[in-house]
């Protein structure tokens, strides 16, 4: 589904599918160079990072193992509560691994800050972050992020894995959800 198919539910398209794929290719090339010869593990944050992880991992030139963690700080709301709940923990031991957290979006930074502390306590050799999207104006805590796809305004966005009440994840573009949809 493209943004044009549901234009009456969206305010603005921020990033197209084509722009996303070009950025994923660019960042995958940087990651491949930065981690050459290292034991890299991709960790995706469910559910939003599914699309990013799938396309990003396919853009990498070598096989890379991946694991998933499900955490929540939103529920069905449009703003983070700041309270992180683990819904699914990792299956992989992080000891000695070079971890790259693959995120769909950094909003307040609270969930990601918590994840970084949690993973550091598990003995990872290194931990870096790749976020496709970042909302600088929404940050409540500073999070070091080595790889950023796009900075976007502090609006409620959907698409490319991002949802509103479990809908819109399959939208191929990233767009601002019209307020009449969630008001």
mmCIF file with all atom_site columns, C-alpha atoms in Angstrom:
data_model
loop_
_atom_site.group_PDB
_atom_site.id
_atom_site.type_symbol
_atom_site.label_atom_id
_atom_site.label_alt_id
_atom_site.label_comp_id
_atom_site.label_asym_id
_atom_site.label_entity_id
_atom_site.label_seq_id
_atom_site.pdbx_PDB_ins_code
_atom_site.Cartn_x
_atom_site.Cartn_y
_atom_site.Cartn_z
_atom_site.occupancy
_atom_site.B_iso_or_equiv
_atom_site.pdbx_formal_charge
_atom_site.auth_seq_id
_atom_site.auth_comp_id
_atom_site.auth_asym_id
_atom_site.auth_atom_id
_atom_site.pdbx_PDB_model_num
ATOM 1   C CA . UNK A 1 1   ? 0.000  0.000   0.000  1.00 0.00 ? 1   UNK A CA 1
ATOM 2   C CA . UNK A 1 2   ? 1.302  3.438   -0.931 1.00 0.00 ? 2   UNK A CA 1
ATOM 3   C CA . UNK A 1 3   ? 0.468  6.782   0.650  1.00 0.00 ? 3   UNK A CA 1
ATOM 4   C CA . UNK A 1 4   ? -1.586 7.791   -2.395 1.00 0.00 ? 4   UNK A CA 1
ATOM 5   C CA . UNK A 1 5   ? -3.915 4.842   -1.699 1.00 0.00 ? 5   UNK A CA 1
ATOM 6   C CA . UNK A 1 6   ? -4.957 6.314   1.672  1.00 0.00 ? 6   UNK A CA 1
ATOM 7   C CA . UNK A 1 7   ? -4.286 10.021  1.138  1.00 0.00 ? 7   UNK A CA 1
ATOM 8   C CA . UNK A 1 8   ? -7.449 10.985  3.068  1.00 0.00 ? 8   UNK A CA 1
ATOM 9   C CA . UNK A 1 9   ? -5.923 9.440   6.240  1.00 0.00 ? 9   UNK A CA 1
ATOM 10  C CA . UNK A 1 10  ? -2.530 11.145  5.956  1.00 0.00 ? 10  UNK A CA 1
ATOM 11  C CA . UNK A 1 11  ? -1.378 14.764  6.295  1.00 0.00 ? 11  UNK A CA 1
ATOM 12  C CA . UNK A 1 12  ? 2.068  14.636  4.699  1.00 0.00 ? 12  UNK A CA 1
ATOM 13  C CA . UNK A 1 13  ? 4.407  12.047  3.205  1.00 0.00 ? 13  UNK A CA 1
ATOM 14  C CA . UNK A 1 14  ? 7.795  12.527  4.876  1.00 0.00 ? 14  UNK A CA 1
ATOM 15  C CA . UNK A 1 15  ? 9.883  9.750   3.307  1.00 0.00 ? 15  UNK A CA 1
ATOM 16  C CA . UNK A 1 16  ? 9.058  7.613   0.277  1.00 0.00 ? 16  UNK A CA 1
ATOM 17  C CA . UNK A 1 17  ? 9.827  3.927   -0.109 1.00 0.00 ? 17  UNK A CA 1
ATOM 18  C CA . UNK A 1 18  ? 12.415 4.780   -2.751 1.00 0.00 ? 18  UNK A CA 1
ATOM 19  C CA . UNK A 1 19  ? 14.210 7.205   -0.412 1.00 0.00 ? 19  UNK A CA 1
ATOM 20  C CA . UNK A 1 20  ? 14.156 4.576   2.357  1.00 0.00 ? 20  UNK A CA 1
ATOM 21  C CA . UNK A 1 21  ? 15.748 1.898   0.164  1.00 0.00 ? 21  UNK A CA 1
ATOM 22  C CA . UNK A 1 22  ? 18.465 4.270   -1.056 1.00 0.00 ? 22  UNK A CA 1
ATOM 23  C CA . UNK A 1 23  ? 19.285 5.211   2.550  1.00 0.00 ? 23  UNK A CA 1
ATOM 24  C CA . UNK A 1 24  ? 19.322 1.540   3.661  1.00 0.00 ? 24  UNK A CA 1
ATOM 25  C CA . UNK A 1 25  ? 21.806 0.717   0.884  1.00 0.00 ? 25  UNK A CA 1
ATOM 26  C CA . UNK A 1 26  ? 24.021 3.630   1.943  1.00 0.00 ? 26  UNK A CA 1
ATOM 27  C CA . UNK A 1 27  ? 23.994 2.674   5.636  1.00 0.00 ? 27  UNK A CA 1
ATOM 28  C CA . UNK A 1 28  ? 24.478 -1.040  4.895  1.00 0.00 ? 28  UNK A CA 1
ATOM 29  C CA . UNK A 1 29  ? 27.683 -0.181  3.001  1.00 0.00 ? 29  UNK A CA 1
ATOM 30  C CA . UNK A 1 30  ? 28.946 1.825   5.999  1.00 0.00 ? 30  UNK A CA 1
ATOM 31  C CA . UNK A 1 31  ? 28.048 -0.951  8.459  1.00 0.00 ? 31  UNK A CA 1
ATOM 32  C CA . UNK A 1 32  ? 29.736 -3.592  6.287  1.00 0.00 ? 32  UNK A CA 1
ATOM 33  C CA . UNK A 1 33  ? 32.954 -1.544  6.275  1.00 0.00 ? 33  UNK A CA 1
ATOM 34  C CA . UNK A 1 34  ? 32.782 -0.676  9.986  1.00 0.00 ? 34  UNK A CA 1
ATOM 35  C CA . UNK A 1 35  ? 32.208 -4.288  11.082 1.00 0.00 ? 35  UNK A CA 1
ATOM 36  C CA . UNK A 1 36  ? 34.412 -6.150  8.600  1.00 0.00 ? 36  UNK A CA 1
ATOM 37  C CA . UNK A 1 37  ? 35.878 -9.207  10.365 1.00 0.00 ? 37  UNK A CA 1
ATOM 38  C CA . UNK A 1 38  ? 33.821 -8.657  13.528 1.00 0.00 ? 38  UNK A CA 1
ATOM 39  C CA . UNK A 1 39  ? 31.172 -10.868 15.144 1.00 0.00 ? 39  UNK A CA 1
ATOM 40  C CA . UNK A 1 40  ? 28.178 -8.623  14.371 1.00 0.00 ? 40  UNK A CA 1
ATOM 41  C CA . UNK A 1 41  ? 24.682 -9.326  15.693 1.00 0.00 ? 41  UNK A CA 1
ATOM 42  C CA . UNK A 1 42  ? 21.673 -7.327  14.515 1.00 0.00 ? 42  UNK A CA 1
ATOM 43  C CA . UNK A 1 43  ? 18.977 -6.857  17.135 1.00 0.00 ? 43  UNK A CA 1
ATOM 44  C CA . UNK A 1 44  ? 15.599 -5.620  15.988 1.00 0.00 ? 44  UNK A CA 1
ATOM 45  C CA . UNK A 1 45  ? 13.047 -4.058  18.251 1.00 0.00 ? 45  UNK A CA 1
ATOM 46  C CA . UNK A 1 46  ? 9.626  -5.546  17.569 1.00 0.00 ? 46  UNK A CA 1
ATOM 47  C CA . UNK A 1 47  ? 7.263  -4.830  16.041 1.00 0.00 ? 47  UNK A CA 1
ATOM 48  C CA . UNK A 1 48  ? 8.156  -1.575  14.351 1.00 0.00 ? 48  UNK A CA 1
ATOM 49  C CA . UNK A 1 49  ? 11.639 -2.547  13.167 1.00 0.00 ? 49  UNK A CA 1
ATOM 50  C CA . UNK A 1 50  ? 10.492 -5.578  11.161 1.00 0.00 ? 50  UNK A CA 1
ATOM 51  C CA . UNK A 1 51  ? 10.453 -3.761  7.807  1.00 0.00 ? 51  UNK A CA 1
ATOM 52  C CA . UNK A 1 52  ? 13.714 -1.911  8.485  1.00 0.00 ? 52  UNK A CA 1
ATOM 53  C CA . UNK A 1 53  ? 15.475 -5.085  9.676  1.00 0.00 ? 53  UNK A CA 1
ATOM 54  C CA . UNK A 1 54  ? 14.292 -7.140  6.700  1.00 0.00 ? 54  UNK A CA 1
ATOM 55  C CA . UNK A 1 55  ? 15.348 -4.639  4.056  1.00 0.00 ? 55  UNK A CA 1
ATOM 56  C CA . UNK A 1 56  ? 18.519 -3.526  5.872  1.00 0.00 ? 56  UNK A CA 1
ATOM 57  C CA . UNK A 1 57  ? 19.774 -7.087  6.403  1.00 0.00 ? 57  UNK A CA 1
ATOM 58  C CA . UNK A 1 58  ? 19.179 -7.881  2.716  1.00 0.00 ? 58  UNK A CA 1
ATOM 59  C CA . UNK A 1 59  ? 21.263 -4.826  1.782  1.00 0.00 ? 59  UNK A CA 1
ATOM 60  C CA . UNK A 1 60  ? 24.279 -6.164  3.715  1.00 0.00 ? 60  UNK A CA 1
ATOM 61  C CA . UNK A 1 61  ? 26.853 -8.001  1.558  1.00 0.00 ? 61  UNK A CA 1
ATOM 62  C CA . UNK A 1 62  ? 27.407 -10.885 4.019  1.00 0.00 ? 62  UNK A CA 1
ATOM 63  C CA . UNK A 1 63  ? 25.271 -13.066 6.233  1.00 0.00 ? 63  UNK A CA 1
ATOM 64  C CA . UNK A 1 64  ? 24.611 -11.590 9.651  1.00 0.00 ? 64  UNK A CA 1
ATOM 65  C CA . UNK A 1 65  ? 22.699 -13.260 12.486 1.00 0.00 ? 65  UNK A CA 1
ATOM 66  C CA . UNK A 1 66  ? 19.743 -11.413 13.946 1.00 0.00 ? 66  UNK A CA 1
ATOM 67  C CA . UNK A 1 67  ? 17.681 -11.585 17.090 1.00 0.00 ? 67  UNK A CA 1
ATOM 68  C CA . UNK A 1 68  ? 14.585 -9.777  18.281 1.00 0.00 ? 68  UNK A CA 1
ATOM 69  C CA . UNK A 1 69  ? 13.407 -8.093  21.435 1.00 0.00 ? 69  UNK A CA 1
ATOM 70  C CA . UNK A 1 70  ? 9.899  -6.853  21.981 1.00 0.00 ? 70  UNK A CA 1
ATOM 71  C CA . UNK A 1 71  ? 9.461  -3.945  24.334 1.00 0.00 ? 71  UNK A CA 1
ATOM 72  C CA . UNK A 1 72  ? 6.614  -1.508  24.692 1.00 0.00 ? 72  UNK A CA 1
ATOM 73  C CA . UNK A 1 73  ? 6.211  1.992   26.020 1.00 0.00 ? 73  UNK A CA 1
ATOM 74  C CA . UNK A 1 74  ? 3.273  3.055   23.847 1.00 0.00 ? 74  UNK A CA 1
ATOM 75  C CA . UNK A 1 75  ? 0.398  0.552   23.988 1.00 0.00 ? 75  UNK A CA 1
ATOM 76  C CA . UNK A 1 76  ? -2.350 2.042   21.809 1.00 0.00 ? 76  UNK A CA 1
ATOM 77  C CA . UNK A 1 77  ? -1.336 5.629   22.622 1.00 0.00 ? 77  UNK A CA 1
ATOM 78  C CA . UNK A 1 78  ? 0.332  8.131   20.313 1.00 0.00 ? 78  UNK A CA 1
ATOM 79  C CA . UNK A 1 79  ? 2.967  9.185   22.891 1.00 0.00 ? 79  UNK A CA 1
ATOM 80  C CA . UNK A 1 80  ? 5.418  7.059   24.873 1.00 0.00 ? 80  UNK A CA 1
ATOM 81  C CA . UNK A 1 81  ? 4.555  6.438   28.524 1.00 0.00 ? 81  UNK A CA 1
ATOM 82  C CA . UNK A 1 82  ? 8.270  6.162   29.357 1.00 0.00 ? 82  UNK A CA 1
ATOM 83  C CA . UNK A 1 83  ? 7.705  2.870   31.185 1.00 0.00 ? 83  UNK A CA 1
ATOM 84  C CA . UNK A 1 84  ? 9.431  0.014   29.335 1.00 0.00 ? 84  UNK A CA 1
ATOM 85  C CA . UNK A 1 85  ? 7.916  -3.447  29.438 1.00 0.00 ? 85  UNK A CA 1
ATOM 86  C CA . UNK A 1 86  ? 9.734  -6.498  28.009 1.00 0.00 ? 86  UNK A CA 1
ATOM 87  C CA . UNK A 1 87  ? 7.318  -8.536  25.932 1.00 0.00 ? 87  UNK A CA 1
ATOM 88  C CA . UNK A 1 88  ? 9.925  -10.871 24.347 1.00 0.00 ? 88  UNK A CA 1
ATOM 89  C CA . UNK A 1 89  ? 13.535 -11.184 25.438 1.00 0.00 ? 89  UNK A CA 1
ATOM 90  C CA . UNK A 1 90  ? 16.545 -12.091 23.297 1.00 0.00 ? 90  UNK A CA 1
ATOM 91  C CA . UNK A 1 91  ? 17.432 -15.695 22.493 1.00 0.00 ? 91  UNK A CA 1
ATOM 92  C CA . UNK A 1 92  ? 21.128 -14.884 21.922 1.00 0.00 ? 92  UNK A CA 1
ATOM 93  C CA . UNK A 1 93  ? 23.887 -14.470 24.508 1.00 0.00 ? 93  UNK A CA 1
ATOM 94  C CA . UNK A 1 94  ? 25.413 -11.028 23.880 1.00 0.00 ? 94  UNK A CA 1
ATOM 95  C CA . UNK A 1 95  ? 28.730 -11.773 25.567 1.00 0.00 ? 95  UNK A CA 1
ATOM 96  C CA . UNK A 1 96  ? 31.574 -10.816 23.211 1.00 0.00 ? 96  UNK A CA 1
ATOM 97  C CA . UNK A 1 97  ? 29.254 -9.788  20.355 1.00 0.00 ? 97  UNK A CA 1
ATOM 98  C CA . UNK A 1 98  ? 29.278 -6.504  18.454 1.00 0.00 ? 98  UNK A CA 1
ATOM 99  C CA . UNK A 1 99  ? 25.611 -5.518  18.700 1.00 0.00 ? 99  UNK A CA 1
ATOM 100 C CA . UNK A 1 100 ? 23.856 -3.228  16.254 1.00 0.00 ? 100 UNK A CA 1
ATOM 101 C CA . UNK A 1 101 ? 20.386 -2.303  17.466 1.00 0.00 ? 101 UNK A CA 1
ATOM 102 C CA . UNK A 1 102 ? 18.116 -1.749  14.464 1.00 0.00 ? 102 UNK A CA 1
ATOM 103 C CA . UNK A 1 103 ? 15.296 0.657   15.271 1.00 0.00 ? 103 UNK A CA 1
ATOM 104 C CA . UNK A 1 104 ? 12.470 2.080   13.224 1.00 0.00 ? 104 UNK A CA 1
ATOM 105 C CA . UNK A 1 105 ? 12.347 5.372   15.121 1.00 0.00 ? 105 UNK A CA 1
ATOM 106 C CA . UNK A 1 106 ? 13.861 7.261   18.018 1.00 0.00 ? 106 UNK A CA 1
ATOM 107 C CA . UNK A 1 107 ? 11.193 9.392   19.607 1.00 0.00 ? 107 UNK A CA 1
ATOM 108 C CA . UNK A 1 108 ? 11.734 10.344  23.267 1.00 0.00 ? 108 UNK A CA 1
ATOM 109 C CA . UNK A 1 109 ? 14.819 8.106   23.449 1.00 0.00 ? 109 UNK A CA 1
ATOM 110 C CA . UNK A 1 110 ? 13.646 6.596   26.738 1.00 0.00 ? 110 UNK A CA 1
ATOM 111 C CA . UNK A 1 111 ? 13.118 3.053   25.427 1.00 0.00 ? 111 UNK A CA 1
ATOM 112 C CA . UNK A 1 112 ? 16.394 3.027   23.523 1.00 0.00 ? 112 UNK A CA 1
ATOM 113 C CA . UNK A 1 113 ? 18.307 4.419   26.508 1.00 0.00 ? 113 UNK A CA 1
ATOM 114 C CA . UNK A 1 114 ? 16.902 1.577   28.598 1.00 0.00 ? 114 UNK A CA 1
ATOM 115 C CA . UNK A 1 115 ? 17.847 -0.996  25.939 1.00 0.00 ? 115 UNK A CA 1
ATOM 116 C CA . UNK A 1 116 ? 21.421 0.293   25.744 1.00 0.00 ? 116 UNK A CA 1
ATOM 117 C CA . UNK A 1 117 ? 21.857 -0.069  29.514 1.00 0.00 ? 117 UNK A CA 1
ATOM 118 C CA . UNK A 1 118 ? 20.241 -3.502  29.482 1.00 0.00 ? 118 UNK A CA 1
ATOM 119 C CA . UNK A 1 119 ? 22.444 -4.803  26.663 1.00 0.00 ? 119 UNK A CA 1
ATOM 120 C CA . UNK A 1 120 ? 25.612 -3.334  28.204 1.00 0.00 ? 120 UNK A CA 1
ATOM 121 C CA . UNK A 1 121 ? 24.908 -5.338  31.360 1.00 0.00 ? 121 UNK A CA 1
ATOM 122 C CA . UNK A 1 122 ? 24.839 -8.525  29.259 1.00 0.00 ? 122 UNK A CA 1
ATOM 123 C CA . UNK A 1 123 ? 28.509 -8.330  28.232 1.00 0.00 ? 123 UNK A CA 1
ATOM 124 C CA . UNK A 1 124 ? 28.344 -7.129  24.639 1.00 0.00 ? 124 UNK A CA 1
ATOM 125 C CA . UNK A 1 125 ? 31.728 -6.212  23.140 1.00 0.00 ? 125 UNK A CA 1
ATOM 126 C CA . UNK A 1 126 ? 30.193 -3.075  21.625 1.00 0.00 ? 126 UNK A CA 1
ATOM 127 C CA . UNK A 1 127 ? 26.727 -1.646  21.122 1.00 0.00 ? 127 UNK A CA 1
ATOM 128 C CA . UNK A 1 128 ? 25.720 0.799   18.414 1.00 0.00 ? 128 UNK A CA 1
ATOM 129 C CA . UNK A 1 129 ? 22.378 1.987   17.085 1.00 0.00 ? 129 UNK A CA 1
ATOM 130 C CA . UNK A 1 130 ? 20.912 2.318   13.620 1.00 0.00 ? 130 UNK A CA 1
ATOM 131 C CA . UNK A 1 131 ? 17.602 4.167   13.527 1.00 0.00 ? 131 UNK A CA 1
ATOM 132 C CA . UNK A 1 132 ? 15.832 4.741   10.247 1.00 0.00 ? 132 UNK A CA 1
ATOM 133 C CA . UNK A 1 133 ? 14.017 7.763   11.691 1.00 0.00 ? 133 UNK A CA 1
ATOM 134 C CA . UNK A 1 134 ? 14.754 10.194  14.509 1.00 0.00 ? 134 UNK A CA 1
ATOM 135 C CA . UNK A 1 135 ? 12.644 12.994  15.983 1.00 0.00 ? 135 UNK A CA 1
ATOM 136 C CA . UNK A 1 136 ? 15.225 15.406  17.454 1.00 0.00 ? 136 UNK A CA 1
ATOM 137 C CA . UNK A 1 137 ? 12.530 17.710  18.871 1.00 0.00 ? 137 UNK A CA 1
ATOM 138 C CA . UNK A 1 138 ? 10.903 14.862  20.826 1.00 0.00 ? 138 UNK A CA 1
ATOM 139 C CA . UNK A 1 139 ? 14.059 13.726  22.644 1.00 0.00 ? 139 UNK A CA 1
ATOM 140 C CA . UNK A 1 140 ? 13.794 13.536  26.421 1.00 0.00 ? 140 UNK A CA 1
ATOM 141 C CA . UNK A 1 141 ? 17.201 11.897  26.816 1.00 0.00 ? 141 UNK A CA 1
ATOM 142 C CA . UNK A 1 142 ? 20.286 11.995  24.616 1.00 0.00 ? 142 UNK A CA 1
ATOM 143 C CA . UNK A 1 143 ? 21.034 8.700   22.883 1.00 0.00 ? 143 UNK A CA 1
ATOM 144 C CA . UNK A 1 144 ? 24.201 8.195   20.845 1.00 0.00 ? 144 UNK A CA 1
ATOM 145 C CA . UNK A 1 145 ? 23.145 6.859   17.482 1.00 0.00 ? 145 UNK A CA 1
ATOM 146 C CA . UNK A 1 146 ? 25.912 5.971   15.033 1.00 0.00 ? 146 UNK A CA 1
ATOM 147 C CA . UNK A 1 147 ? 23.670 5.515   11.996 1.00 0.00 ? 147 UNK A CA 1
ATOM 148 C CA . UNK A 1 148 ? 20.628 7.728   11.302 1.00 0.00 ? 148 UNK A CA 1
ATOM 149 C CA . UNK A 1 149 ? 18.465 7.486   8.214  1.00 0.00 ? 149 UNK A CA 1
ATOM 150 C CA . UNK A 1 150 ? 16.290 10.599  8.401  1.00 0.00 ? 150 UNK A CA 1
ATOM 151 C CA . UNK A 1 151 ? 15.505 13.295  10.940 1.00 0.00 ? 151 UNK A CA 1
ATOM 152 C CA . UNK A 1 152 ? 11.779 14.029  10.919 1.00 0.00 ? 152 UNK A CA 1
ATOM 153 C CA . UNK A 1 153 ? 9.490  16.529  12.682 1.00 0.00 ? 153 UNK A CA 1
ATOM 154 C CA . UNK A 1 154 ? 7.803  15.727  15.976 1.00 0.00 ? 154 UNK A CA 1
ATOM 155 C CA . UNK A 1 155 ? 4.592  14.457  14.396 1.00 0.00 ? 155 UNK A CA 1
ATOM 156 C CA . UNK A 1 156 ? 2.768  11.143  14.792 1.00 0.00 ? 156 UNK A CA 1
ATOM 157 C CA . UNK A 1 157 ? 3.967  9.053   11.853 1.00 0.00 ? 157 UNK A CA 1
ATOM 158 C CA . UNK A 1 158 ? 2.977  5.705   10.405 1.00 0.00 ? 158 UNK A CA 1
ATOM 159 C CA . UNK A 1 159 ? 4.232  3.396   7.709  1.00 0.00 ? 159 UNK A CA 1
ATOM 160 C CA . UNK A 1 160 ? 7.199  1.163   7.012  1.00 0.00 ? 160 UNK A CA 1
ATOM 161 C CA . UNK A 1 161 ? 6.588  -0.741  10.233 1.00 0.00 ? 161 UNK A CA 1
ATOM 162 C CA . UNK A 1 162 ? 5.303  2.173   12.297 1.00 0.00 ? 162 UNK A CA 1
ATOM 163 C CA . UNK A 1 163 ? 1.730  1.775   13.411 1.00 0.00 ? 163 UNK A CA 1
ATOM 164 C CA . UNK A 1 164 ? -1.282 3.353   14.984 1.00 0.00 ? 164 UNK A CA 1
ATOM 165 C CA . UNK A 1 165 ? -3.228 0.739   16.991 1.00 0.00 ? 165 UNK A CA 1
ATOM 166 C CA . UNK A 1 166 ? -1.561 -2.022  14.895 1.00 0.00 ? 166 UNK A CA 1
ATOM 167 C CA . UNK A 1 167 ? -2.661 -0.496  11.576 1.00 0.00 ? 167 UNK A CA 1
ATOM 168 C CA . UNK A 1 168 ? -0.605 1.182   8.843  1.00 0.00 ? 168 UNK A CA 1
ATOM 169 C CA . UNK A 1 169 ? 2.563  -0.940  9.320  1.00 0.00 ? 169 UNK A CA 1
ATOM 170 C CA . UNK A 1 170 ? 2.323  -2.135  5.704  1.00 0.00 ? 170 UNK A CA 1
ATOM 171 C CA . UNK A 1 171 ? 2.305  1.394   4.285  1.00 0.00 ? 171 UNK A CA 1
ATOM 172 C CA . UNK A 1 172 ? 5.437  1.530   2.102  1.00 0.00 ? 172 UNK A CA 1
ATOM 173 C CA . UNK A 1 173 ? 6.103  5.211   2.804  1.00 0.00 ? 173 UNK A CA 1
ATOM 174 C CA . UNK A 1 174 ? 6.453  7.107   6.100  1.00 0.00 ? 174 UNK A CA 1
ATOM 175 C CA . UNK A 1 175 ? 3.743  9.699   6.538  1.00 0.00 ? 175 UNK A CA 1
ATOM 176 C CA . UNK A 1 176 ? 2.115  11.890  9.163  1.00 0.00 ? 176 UNK A CA 1
ATOM 177 C CA . UNK A 1 177 ? -1.181 10.359  10.267 1.00 0.00 ? 177 UNK A CA 1
ATOM 178 C CA . UNK A 1 178 ? -4.015 12.878  9.964  1.00 0.00 ? 178 UNK A CA 1
ATOM 179 C CA . UNK A 1 179 ? -5.288 13.922  13.406 1.00 0.00 ? 179 UNK A CA 1
ATOM 180 C CA . UNK A 1 180 ? -8.902 13.087  12.521 1.00 0.00 ? 180 UNK A CA 1
ATOM 181 C CA . UNK A 1 181 ? -7.873 9.392   12.391 1.00 0.00 ? 181 UNK A CA 1
ATOM 182 C CA . UNK A 1 182 ? -6.733 9.196   16.020 1.00 0.00 ? 182 UNK A CA 1
ATOM 183 C CA . UNK A 1 183 ? -8.580 12.087  17.726 1.00 0.00 ? 183 UNK A CA 1
#
